[in-house]
Amino acid sequence: MGKCVAVAFSVGLLVAFAVPLASQVANQQQQQAKPAAVSQTSLKPHPIADAKVPLIDQPLTLADFAGMEPRPELRDKLTHLTNFIQNQPTDGAPATENTEVWMARTRTALYIVFICFDRHPELIRWHLARRENILKDDYVSVVLDPFQDRQRGVEFQVNPAGVQADAAWTETNGPDYSYDLVWDSDGRVTNQGWMALIALPFRSLRFPATGHDWGAVFWRNLPRNSENDLWPRVSANVSGTLSQEGTLRGIEGGTGSHNVQINPYALAQNEHTLQTFDPNNPYFSTRNAEGTAGGEVKAVWRDAVVFDGTVNPDFSDVESDQPQFTVDQRYPVYFPELRPFFLENASYFATPMALLYTRNIVRPDVGLRVTGKLGHTNLGVLAANDREPGQTVPTGDPLHGTKAGFYVGRVSEDLGKGSNVGLMYTDEEFGGGWNRIGGADFTWRINDHWTTMGQSVESSTKMSNPASAATVFPAGYSAGPATDWQMQRNGHAFSMFNEYQDISEGFISLLGFFQTSNLRSDHLHATYQWFPEKSRIQSYGLETNQNVAFDHAHNRVYHYSTFDPFVLLPRNIVIAPIGGQNSDTVGPQNGYPMQASENFTENFGGLVSRGQPWGILNYNLVALRSGNVNYNPPAGAIPFLMNQETVQALVSVNPLRQLTDDNTYLLDRDRAVSNGQLVYETQTFRTKLNYQLTRAWSARVIAEYDTTLANPAETSLLRTKQVQTQGLLTWLPHPGTVVYIGWNNDLQNYNHTLCTANPIGAPQRCNPNQPILARGPDYLNDGRQFFVKASYLFRF
């Protein structure tokens, strides 16, 4: 990985360990975010961690809880949960504000009412936001584990405005917010605090046909205190959350877990787009008043296995990727998946190594998926095609118009107490070639503190039709193994994560995500924390992060070392000065015209901070002065060392209850160490404004400016400028039923002639020995779209 990526990863882990559970909820992309600390105070006895859910005749509403308590005639008919206990910041201490849960069920739904008392209701943080944009607010959550396997669950969250969020929960990765279900919620702020209602139709949930006990964890997030209060007691000194779940008894006779869903959509659009599928013949495609349709279908078998299919999936409603550093990176940059079909139930395909990265499936028109649980067996099957590879070759190529096929299978067996073993297979087929990977993995929860996991796989890769210009698979045939082993400890003061990977030279994964082949790497991350009593400082500690890698010829590839002290203050404020020494080694083995390998040492220092100082402001800042390697020198030159300055700032402001303004600024400025000349400078400005008219109606605008200023005497990078704008009006009463009215526009400084050299043959064709789209001083509109999309969810 590049140095910036290594530092960012270290910073993410620092935040995750400094505020463990809060970060786990707030950022589902932190792969190692685990509960990490407990208070030194003596532990309180655990309260009873089970409750019976009574059957009632009528649904519950917040009108039944006037005065923050149930109507007298309801009180004895409901289950009442109290005695919430802190997990953060003082693990094991009583909650600073009282929280109560009242609960019951009808034949068709489960009802949960949170009563959140607050002695300072004026300090409650809430706003009317888009669905799932509530994690900076006060909110309440329930995680349900209907199968009681203590490994997977479903999370439901509500803020004081009644805005909802839901996620698939796994003990390995925490919440995955791509998971969407149909359910009801409500919220209300009072002069004593606030209330929230969660109403869960049984037909939206998956649960055993014969079971009547469910696992459950309830919690309340109080951001101004950096506080999480839970029932039952979830000790930060014990690994996992569901491993400490309570039990809800008596949930039987519910109806609706059998169901079929059909979710068709229709799309009308005007589009003008620069097409570069044939790189030697770029052209504009204009489509006016174009209509298309497609959709998804879902069926549930035996209450637990879900069959999903999609035809002509359309993702025009997905916003652009969150900006990150992409220029002069040594290895590929990871972008999260944003497409709903591939996001749902992705946890069934998660293993220690990232064998499935669905962004590699670029333009599918058909997809099928089976996921579910039978007894202690978890299974997942995915099949999809991709039109993209056959459109990247010119007309007349033997593989022009050919589709690639993707096939993934995963099965695992739960062994109890968070342990499991599994098998996984992935296959990409195109034009007679393939990339196939198969192997086994395991997870073993040794005790309350230690967990280990590992995976071993083998790949086989064969090139496609040699008469084609397609380069999906490398030439010839290659094969080789890959191994991953991880060990993790979670505890009060000391937490540690270590991962060792051995990727052979012949191993190739085109459907997964890996740095590179031919690599032996080890990553060690450790923290030690203290928790002072009667202090404004909630915790402070030390963190270290070490990454080292060699290739199989024993050449060192990189060595990254980071050390930082950090302090956690109220309002989720983290301050961490950070420093260390990185080094990258490159040589002739990397394709550069060098006589021998050269090691580049890159010292760095800077500051990391993030927090919510006020209810209307949330920020995250990383500022560093460091070194970097120019991996893109001019033609014929070799890499050299640079001085680097980077800034990554994310600021979110809520000036009004209905308005959210998310802003991102990125700066990467690099100068040659030898002569002080500017090599390149990249900047990104992005702002996203969302105005929530009601819980269903919203209007959003995104504007982004990206620029790369490159010195041609020092680098082969091109000078680029890009302006992207997006607008979207949304009506979303519940997932699956939605109307979008939107427009997208993109400007780049492409040469308006498109081609850069004398044409060959036809006037439209470009010289294949020259850059396809040269950059010029002006902007070219290379893509604009206006669309109306509507979908409706039918449930049977």
PDB file of N, CA and C in Angstrom, residues 364-437:
ATOM      1  N   PRO A 364     -23.295  -5.417 -15.108  1.00  0.00           N
ATOM      2  CA  PRO A 364     -24.098  -6.644 -15.211  1.00  0.00           C
ATOM      3  C   PRO A 364     -25.480  -6.366 -15.782  1.00  0.00           C
ATOM      4  N   ASP A 365     -26.071  -7.400 -16.420  1.00  0.00           N
ATOM      5  CA  ASP A 365     -27.482  -7.273 -16.792  1.00  0.00           C
ATOM      6  C   ASP A 365     -28.338  -8.375 -16.181  1.00  0.00           C
ATOM      7  N   VAL A 366     -27.708  -9.405 -15.590  1.00  0.00           N
ATOM      8  CA  VAL A 366     -28.443 -10.449 -14.889  1.00  0.00           C
ATOM      9  C   VAL A 366     -27.630 -10.870 -13.670  1.00  0.00           C
ATOM     10  N   GLY A 367     -28.309 -11.076 -12.562  1.00  0.00           N
ATOM     11  CA  GLY A 367     -27.634 -11.569 -11.370  1.00  0.00           C
ATOM     12  C   GLY A 367     -28.561 -12.440 -10.545  1.00  0.00           C
ATOM     13  N   LEU A 368     -27.995 -13.476  -9.916  1.00  0.00           N
ATOM     14  CA  LEU A 368     -28.743 -14.371  -9.044  1.00  0.00           C
ATOM     15  C   LEU A 368     -27.959 -14.562  -7.754  1.00  0.00           C
ATOM     16  N   ARG A 369     -28.671 -14.690  -6.619  1.00  0.00           N
ATOM     17  CA  ARG A 369     -27.998 -14.883  -5.334  1.00  0.00           C
ATOM     18  C   ARG A 369     -28.886 -15.738  -4.427  1.00  0.00           C
ATOM     19  N   VAL A 370     -28.249 -16.647  -3.710  1.00  0.00           N
ATOM     20  CA  VAL A 370     -28.917 -17.447  -2.689  1.00  0.00           C
ATOM     21  C   VAL A 370     -28.121 -17.298  -1.400  1.00  0.00           C
ATOM     22  N   THR A 371     -28.765 -16.870  -0.333  1.00  0.00           N
ATOM     23  CA  THR A 371     -28.102 -16.736   0.966  1.00  0.00           C
ATOM     24  C   THR A 371     -29.047 -17.223   2.050  1.00  0.00           C
ATOM     25  N   GLY A 372     -28.475 -17.744   3.099  1.00  0.00           N
ATOM     26  CA  GLY A 372     -29.330 -18.149   4.192  1.00  0.00           C
ATOM     27  C   GLY A 372     -28.652 -19.071   5.175  1.00  0.00           C
ATOM     28  N   LYS A 373     -29.448 -19.610   6.080  1.00  0.00           N
ATOM     29  CA  LYS A 373     -28.949 -20.411   7.180  1.00  0.00           C
ATOM     30  C   LYS A 373     -29.886 -21.593   7.395  1.00  0.00           C
ATOM     31  N   LEU A 374     -29.313 -22.810   7.377  1.00  0.00           N
ATOM     32  CA  LEU A 374     -30.047 -24.028   7.653  1.00  0.00           C
ATOM     33  C   LEU A 374     -29.387 -24.705   8.840  1.00  0.00           C
ATOM     34  N   GLY A 375     -30.036 -24.642   9.969  1.00  0.00           N
ATOM     35  CA  GLY A 375     -29.420 -25.177  11.177  1.00  0.00           C
ATOM     36  C   GLY A 375     -28.179 -24.367  11.529  1.00  0.00           C
ATOM     37  N   HIS A 376     -27.046 -25.048  11.579  1.00  0.00           N
ATOM     38  CA  HIS A 376     -25.776 -24.380  11.861  1.00  0.00           C
ATOM     39  C   HIS A 376     -24.978 -24.091  10.592  1.00  0.00           C
ATOM     40  N   THR A 377     -25.583 -24.285   9.428  1.00  0.00           N
ATOM     41  CA  THR A 377     -24.878 -24.125   8.160  1.00  0.00           C
ATOM     42  C   THR A 377     -25.288 -22.829   7.481  1.00  0.00           C
ATOM     43  N   ASN A 378     -24.304 -22.000   7.135  1.00  0.00           N
ATOM     44  CA  ASN A 378     -24.528 -20.756   6.404  1.00  0.00           C
ATOM     45  C   ASN A 378     -24.102 -20.965   4.955  1.00  0.00           C
ATOM     46  N   LEU A 379     -24.897 -20.474   4.021  1.00  0.00           N
ATOM     47  CA  LEU A 379     -24.540 -20.668   2.616  1.00  0.00           C
ATOM     48  C   LEU A 379     -24.787 -19.401   1.821  1.00  0.00           C
ATOM     49  N   GLY A 380     -23.986 -19.252   0.771  1.00  0.00           N
ATOM     50  CA  GLY A 380     -24.134 -18.123  -0.138  1.00  0.00           C
ATOM     51  C   GLY A 380     -23.679 -18.519  -1.529  1.00  0.00           C
ATOM     52  N   VAL A 381     -24.496 -18.207  -2.529  1.00  0.00           N
ATOM     53  CA  VAL A 381     -24.173 -18.467  -3.932  1.00  0.00           C
ATOM     54  C   VAL A 381     -24.499 -17.201  -4.708  1.00  0.00           C
ATOM     55  N   LEU A 382     -23.592 -16.775  -5.565  1.00  0.00           N
ATOM     56  CA  LEU A 382     -23.783 -15.574  -6.384  1.00  0.00           C
ATOM     57  C   LEU A 382     -23.369 -15.877  -7.811  1.00  0.00           C
ATOM     58  N   ALA A 383     -24.201 -15.488  -8.769  1.00  0.00           N
ATOM     59  CA  ALA A 383     -23.869 -15.613 -10.185  1.00  0.00           C
ATOM     60  C   ALA A 383     -24.298 -14.335 -10.892  1.00  0.00           C
ATOM     61  N   ALA A 384     -23.431 -13.802 -11.741  1.00  0.00           N
ATOM     62  CA  ALA A 384     -23.743 -12.578 -12.485  1.00  0.00           C
ATOM     63  C   ALA A 384     -22.923 -12.554 -13.756  1.00  0.00           C
ATOM     64  N   ASN A 385     -23.390 -11.790 -14.726  1.00  0.00           N
ATOM     65  CA  ASN A 385     -22.587 -11.582 -15.927  1.00  0.00           C
ATOM     66  C   ASN A 385     -22.116 -10.135 -15.971  1.00  0.00           C
ATOM     67  N   ASP A 386     -21.287  -9.814 -16.961  1.00  0.00           N
ATOM     68  CA  ASP A 386     -20.736  -8.459 -17.079  1.00  0.00           C
ATOM     69  C   ASP A 386     -20.531  -8.157 -18.555  1.00  0.00           C
ATOM     70  N   ARG A 387     -21.184  -7.086 -19.031  1.00  0.00           N
ATOM     71  CA  ARG A 387     -21.048  -6.688 -20.431  1.00  0.00           C
ATOM     72  C   ARG A 387     -19.754  -5.942 -20.712  1.00  0.00           C
ATOM     73  N   GLU A 388     -19.094  -5.433 -19.675  1.00  0.00           N
ATOM     74  CA  GLU A 388     -17.954  -4.540 -19.857  1.00  0.00           C
ATOM     75  C   GLU A 388     -16.799  -5.162 -20.647  1.00  0.00           C
ATOM     76  N   PRO A 389     -16.304  -6.372 -20.332  1.00  0.00           N
ATOM     77  CA  PRO A 389     -15.116  -6.869 -21.047  1.00  0.00           C
ATOM     78  C   PRO A 389     -15.303  -6.946 -22.550  1.00  0.00           C
ATOM     79  N   GLY A 390     -16.485  -7.360 -23.018  1.00  0.00           N
ATOM     80  CA  GLY A 390     -16.719  -7.467 -24.453  1.00  0.00           C
ATOM     81  C   GLY A 390     -16.896  -6.147 -25.153  1.00  0.00           C
ATOM     82  N   GLN A 391     -17.028  -5.057 -24.408  1.00  0.00           N
ATOM     83  CA  GLN A 391     -17.174  -3.741 -25.016  1.00  0.00           C
ATOM     84  C   GLN A 391     -15.882  -2.934 -24.975  1.00  0.00           C
ATOM     85  N   THR A 392     -14.828  -3.491 -24.390  1.00  0.00           N
ATOM     86  CA  THR A 392     -13.540  -2.794 -24.349  1.00  0.00           C
ATOM     87  C   THR A 392     -12.664  -3.147 -25.537  1.00  0.00           C
ATOM     88  N   VAL A 393     -13.146  -4.015 -26.416  1.00  0.00           N
ATOM     89  CA  VAL A 393     -12.390  -4.385 -27.617  1.00  0.00           C
ATOM     90  C   VAL A 393     -13.144  -3.863 -28.833  1.00  0.00           C
ATOM     91  N   PRO A 394     -12.441  -3.550 -29.924  1.00  0.00           N
ATOM     92  CA  PRO A 394     -13.099  -2.948 -31.089  1.00  0.00           C
ATOM     93  C   PRO A 394     -13.996  -3.925 -31.822  1.00  0.00           C
ATOM     94  N   THR A 395     -14.907  -3.375 -32.609  1.00  0.00           N
ATOM     95  CA  THR A 395     -15.762  -4.194 -33.468  1.00  0.00           C
ATOM     96  C   THR A 395     -14.888  -5.027 -34.392  1.00  0.00           C
ATOM     97  N   GLY A 396     -15.246  -6.275 -34.547  1.00  0.00           N
ATOM     98  CA  GLY A 396     -14.433  -7.177 -35.352  1.00  0.00           C
ATOM     99  C   GLY A 396     -13.545  -8.075 -34.528  1.00  0.00           C
ATOM    100  N   ASP A 397     -13.302  -7.700 -33.285  1.00  0.00           N
ATOM    101  CA  ASP A 397     -12.542  -8.568 -32.388  1.00  0.00           C
ATOM    102  C   ASP A 397     -13.376  -9.813 -32.099  1.00  0.00           C
ATOM    103  N   PRO A 398     -12.746 -11.003 -32.037  1.00  0.00           N
ATOM    104  CA  PRO A 398     -13.536 -12.227 -31.818  1.00  0.00           C
ATOM    105  C   PRO A 398     -14.315 -12.240 -30.504  1.00  0.00           C
ATOM    106  N   LEU A 399     -13.919 -11.415 -29.543  1.00  0.00           N
ATOM    107  CA  LEU A 399     -14.631 -11.379 -28.273  1.00  0.00           C
ATOM    108  C   LEU A 399     -15.471 -10.125 -28.100  1.00  0.00           C
ATOM    109  N   HIS A 400     -15.631  -9.340 -29.168  1.00  0.00           N
ATOM    110  CA  HIS A 400     -16.470  -8.142 -29.062  1.00  0.00           C
ATOM    111  C   HIS A 400     -17.907  -8.549 -28.742  1.00  0.00           C
ATOM    112  N   GLY A 401     -18.483  -7.940 -27.733  1.00  0.00           N
ATOM    113  CA  GLY A 401     -19.848  -8.233 -27.325  1.00  0.00           C
ATOM    114  C   GLY A 401     -19.998  -9.445 -26.430  1.00  0.00           C
ATOM    115  N   THR A 402     -18.896 -10.136 -26.147  1.00  0.00           N
ATOM    116  CA  THR A 402     -18.955 -11.298 -25.268  1.00  0.00           C
ATOM    117  C   THR A 402     -19.068 -10.846 -23.810  1.00  0.00           C
ATOM    118  N   LYS A 403     -19.841 -11.569 -23.040  1.00  0.00           N
ATOM    119  CA  LYS A 403     -20.021 -11.236 -21.632  1.00  0.00           C
ATOM    120  C   LYS A 403     -19.167 -12.142 -20.750  1.00  0.00           C
ATOM    121  N   ALA A 404     -18.640 -11.561 -19.689  1.00  0.00           N
ATOM    122  CA  ALA A 404     -17.930 -12.353 -18.693  1.00  0.00           C
ATOM    123  C   ALA A 404     -18.935 -12.920 -17.698  1.00  0.00           C
ATOM    124  N   GLY A 405     -18.611 -14.100 -17.177  1.00  0.00           N
ATOM    125  CA  GLY A 405     -19.454 -14.724 -16.159  1.00  0.00           C
ATOM    126  C   GLY A 405     -18.734 -14.788 -14.825  1.00  0.00           C
ATOM    127  N   PHE A 406     -19.463 -14.497 -13.751  1.00  0.00           N
ATOM    128  CA  PHE A 406     -18.902 -14.515 -12.398  1.00  0.00           C
ATOM    129  C   PHE A 406     -19.726 -15.479 -11.540  1.00  0.00           C
ATOM    130  N   TYR A 407     -19.026 -16.368 -10.835  1.00  0.00           N
ATOM    131  CA  TYR A 407     -19.695 -17.392 -10.030  1.00  0.00           C
ATOM    132  C   TYR A 407     -18.959 -17.503  -8.692  1.00  0.00           C
ATOM    133  N   VAL A 408     -19.731 -17.414  -7.596  1.00  0.00           N
ATOM    134  CA  VAL A 408     -19.147 -17.429  -6.257  1.00  0.00           C
ATOM    135  C   VAL A 408     -19.969 -18.368  -5.389  1.00  0.00           C
ATOM    136  N   GLY A 409     -19.288 -19.197  -4.618  1.00  0.00           N
ATOM    137  CA  GLY A 409     -19.964 -20.079  -3.679  1.00  0.00           C
ATOM    138  C   GLY A 409     -19.276 -20.047  -2.329  1.00  0.00           C
ATOM    139  N   ARG A 410     -20.065 -20.049  -1.274  1.00  0.00           N
ATOM    140  CA  ARG A 410     -19.518 -19.976   0.075  1.00  0.00           C
ATOM    141  C   ARG A 410     -20.399 -20.791   1.011  1.00  0.00           C
ATOM    142  N   VAL A 411     -19.776 -21.660   1.824  1.00  0.00           N
ATOM    143  CA  VAL A 411     -20.505 -22.410   2.836  1.00  0.00           C
ATOM    144  C   VAL A 411     -19.663 -22.438   4.094  1.00  0.00           C
ATOM    145  N   SER A 412     -20.300 -22.258   5.253  1.00  0.00           N
ATOM    146  CA  SER A 412     -19.580 -22.303   6.527  1.00  0.00           C
ATOM    147  C   SER A 412     -20.450 -22.996   7.562  1.00  0.00           C
ATOM    148  N   GLU A 413     -19.805 -23.593   8.533  1.00  0.00           N
ATOM    149  CA  GLU A 413     -20.485 -24.324   9.587  1.00  0.00           C
ATOM    150  C   GLU A 413     -20.155 -23.693  10.933  1.00  0.00           C
ATOM    151  N   ASP A 414     -21.194 -23.279  11.683  1.00  0.00           N
ATOM    152  CA  ASP A 414     -20.994 -22.715  13.013  1.00  0.00           C
ATOM    153  C   ASP A 414     -20.637 -23.828  13.996  1.00  0.00           C
ATOM    154  N   LEU A 415     -19.616 -23.573  14.786  1.00  0.00           N
ATOM    155  CA  LEU A 415     -19.162 -24.550  15.771  1.00  0.00           C
ATOM    156  C   LEU A 415     -19.449 -24.114  17.191  1.00  0.00           C
ATOM    157  N   GLY A 416     -20.181 -23.033  17.358  1.00  0.00           N
ATOM    158  CA  GLY A 416     -20.516 -22.545  18.682  1.00  0.00           C
ATOM    159  C   GLY A 416     -19.494 -21.571  19.225  1.00  0.00           C
ATOM    160  N   LYS A 417     -19.954 -20.655  20.106  1.00  0.00           N
ATOM    161  CA  LYS A 417     -19.102 -19.672  20.772  1.00  0.00           C
ATOM    162  C   LYS A 417     -18.307 -18.826  19.785  1.00  0.00           C
ATOM    163  N   GLY A 418     -18.913 -18.509  18.630  1.00  0.00           N
ATOM    164  CA  GLY A 418     -18.269 -17.613  17.682  1.00  0.00           C
ATOM    165  C   GLY A 418     -17.249 -18.266  16.778  1.00  0.00           C
ATOM    166  N   SER A 419     -17.151 -19.583  16.758  1.00  0.00           N
ATOM    167  CA  SER A 419     -16.190 -20.287  15.915  1.00  0.00           C
ATOM    168  C   SER A 419     -16.900 -20.900  14.713  1.00  0.00           C
ATOM    169  N   ASN A 420     -16.168 -21.043  13.593  1.00  0.00           N
ATOM    170  CA  ASN A 420     -16.736 -21.661  12.404  1.00  0.00           C
ATOM    171  C   ASN A 420     -15.633 -22.106  11.464  1.00  0.00           C
ATOM    172  N   VAL A 421     -15.979 -22.974  10.536  1.00  0.00           N
ATOM    173  CA  VAL A 421     -15.098 -23.378   9.441  1.00  0.00           C
ATOM    174  C   VAL A 421     -15.875 -23.199   8.151  1.00  0.00           C
ATOM    175  N   GLY A 422     -15.165 -22.942   7.043  1.00  0.00           N
ATOM    176  CA  GLY A 422     -15.861 -22.677   5.800  1.00  0.00           C
ATOM    177  C   GLY A 422     -15.051 -22.998   4.573  1.00  0.00           C
ATOM    178  N   LEU A 423     -15.735 -23.031   3.430  1.00  0.00           N
ATOM    179  CA  LEU A 423     -15.145 -23.224   2.108  1.00  0.00           C
ATOM    180  C   LEU A 423     -15.639 -22.096   1.213  1.00  0.00           C
ATOM    181  N   MET A 424     -14.793 -21.656   0.262  1.00  0.00           N
ATOM    182  CA  MET A 424     -15.206 -20.618  -0.683  1.00  0.00           C
ATOM    183  C   MET A 424     -14.582 -20.872  -2.042  1.00  0.00           C
ATOM    184  N   TYR A 425     -15.355 -20.545  -3.097  1.00  0.00           N
ATOM    185  CA  TYR A 425     -14.902 -20.727  -4.474  1.00  0.00           C
ATOM    186  C   TYR A 425     -15.355 -19.524  -5.286  1.00  0.00           C
ATOM    187  N   THR A 426     -14.461 -18.967  -6.082  1.00  0.00           N
ATOM    188  CA  THR A 426     -14.812 -17.876  -6.997  1.00  0.00           C
ATOM    189  C   THR A 426     -14.316 -18.222  -8.392  1.00  0.00           C
ATOM    190  N   ASP A 427     -15.036 -17.751  -9.406  1.00  0.00           N
ATOM    191  CA  ASP A 427     -14.689 -18.092 -10.786  1.00  0.00           C
ATOM    192  C   ASP A 427     -15.126 -16.958 -11.708  1.00  0.00           C
ATOM    193  N   GLU A 428     -14.202 -16.443 -12.481  1.00  0.00           N
ATOM    194  CA  GLU A 428     -14.527 -15.504 -13.563  1.00  0.00           C
ATOM    195  C   GLU A 428     -14.169 -16.172 -14.882  1.00  0.00           C
ATOM    196  N   GLU A 429     -15.144 -16.220 -15.814  1.00  0.00           N
ATOM    197  CA  GLU A 429     -14.963 -16.871 -17.104  1.00  0.00           C
ATOM    198  C   GLU A 429     -15.187 -15.846 -18.215  1.00  0.00           C
ATOM    199  N   PHE A 430     -14.273 -15.859 -19.213  1.00  0.00           N
ATOM    200  CA  PHE A 430     -14.441 -14.938 -20.343  1.00  0.00           C
ATOM    201  C   PHE A 430     -13.617 -15.438 -21.526  1.00  0.00           C
ATOM    202  N   GLY A 431     -14.289 -15.642 -22.644  1.00  0.00           N
ATOM    203  CA  GLY A 431     -13.608 -15.957 -23.888  1.00  0.00           C
ATOM    204  C   GLY A 431     -12.710 -17.173 -23.828  1.00  0.00           C
ATOM    205  N   GLY A 432     -13.103 -18.205 -23.106  1.00  0.00           N
ATOM    206  CA  GLY A 432     -12.282 -19.394 -22.991  1.00  0.00           C
ATOM    207  C   GLY A 432     -11.220 -19.323 -21.909  1.00  0.00           C
ATOM    208  N   GLY A 433     -11.064 -18.178 -21.285  1.00  0.00           N
ATOM    209  CA  GLY A 433     -10.123 -18.027 -20.186  1.00  0.00           C
ATOM    210  C   GLY A 433     -10.838 -18.002 -18.860  1.00  0.00           C
ATOM    211  N   TRP A 434     -10.070 -18.065 -17.770  1.00  0.00           N
ATOM    212  CA  TRP A 434     -10.686 -18.083 -16.455  1.00  0.00           C
ATOM    213  C   TRP A 434      -9.725 -17.606 -15.378  1.00  0.00           C
ATOM    214  N   ASN A 435     -10.310 -17.253 -14.267  1.00  0.00           N
ATOM    215  CA  ASN A 435      -9.576 -17.021 -13.015  1.00  0.00           C
ATOM    216  C   ASN A 435     -10.388 -17.685 -11.912  1.00  0.00           C
ATOM    217  N   ARG A 436      -9.873 -18.814 -11.397  1.00  0.00           N
ATOM    218  CA  ARG A 436     -10.601 -19.634 -10.438  1.00  0.00           C
ATOM    219  C   ARG A 436      -9.812 -19.721  -9.140  1.00  0.00           C
ATOM    220  N   ILE A 437     -10.518 -19.574  -8.026  1.00  0.00           N
ATOM    221  CA  ILE A 437      -9.886 -19.619  -6.704  1.00  0.00           C
ATOM    222  C   ILE A 437     -10.759 -20.457  -5.785  1.00  0.00           C
TER     223      ILE A 437
END
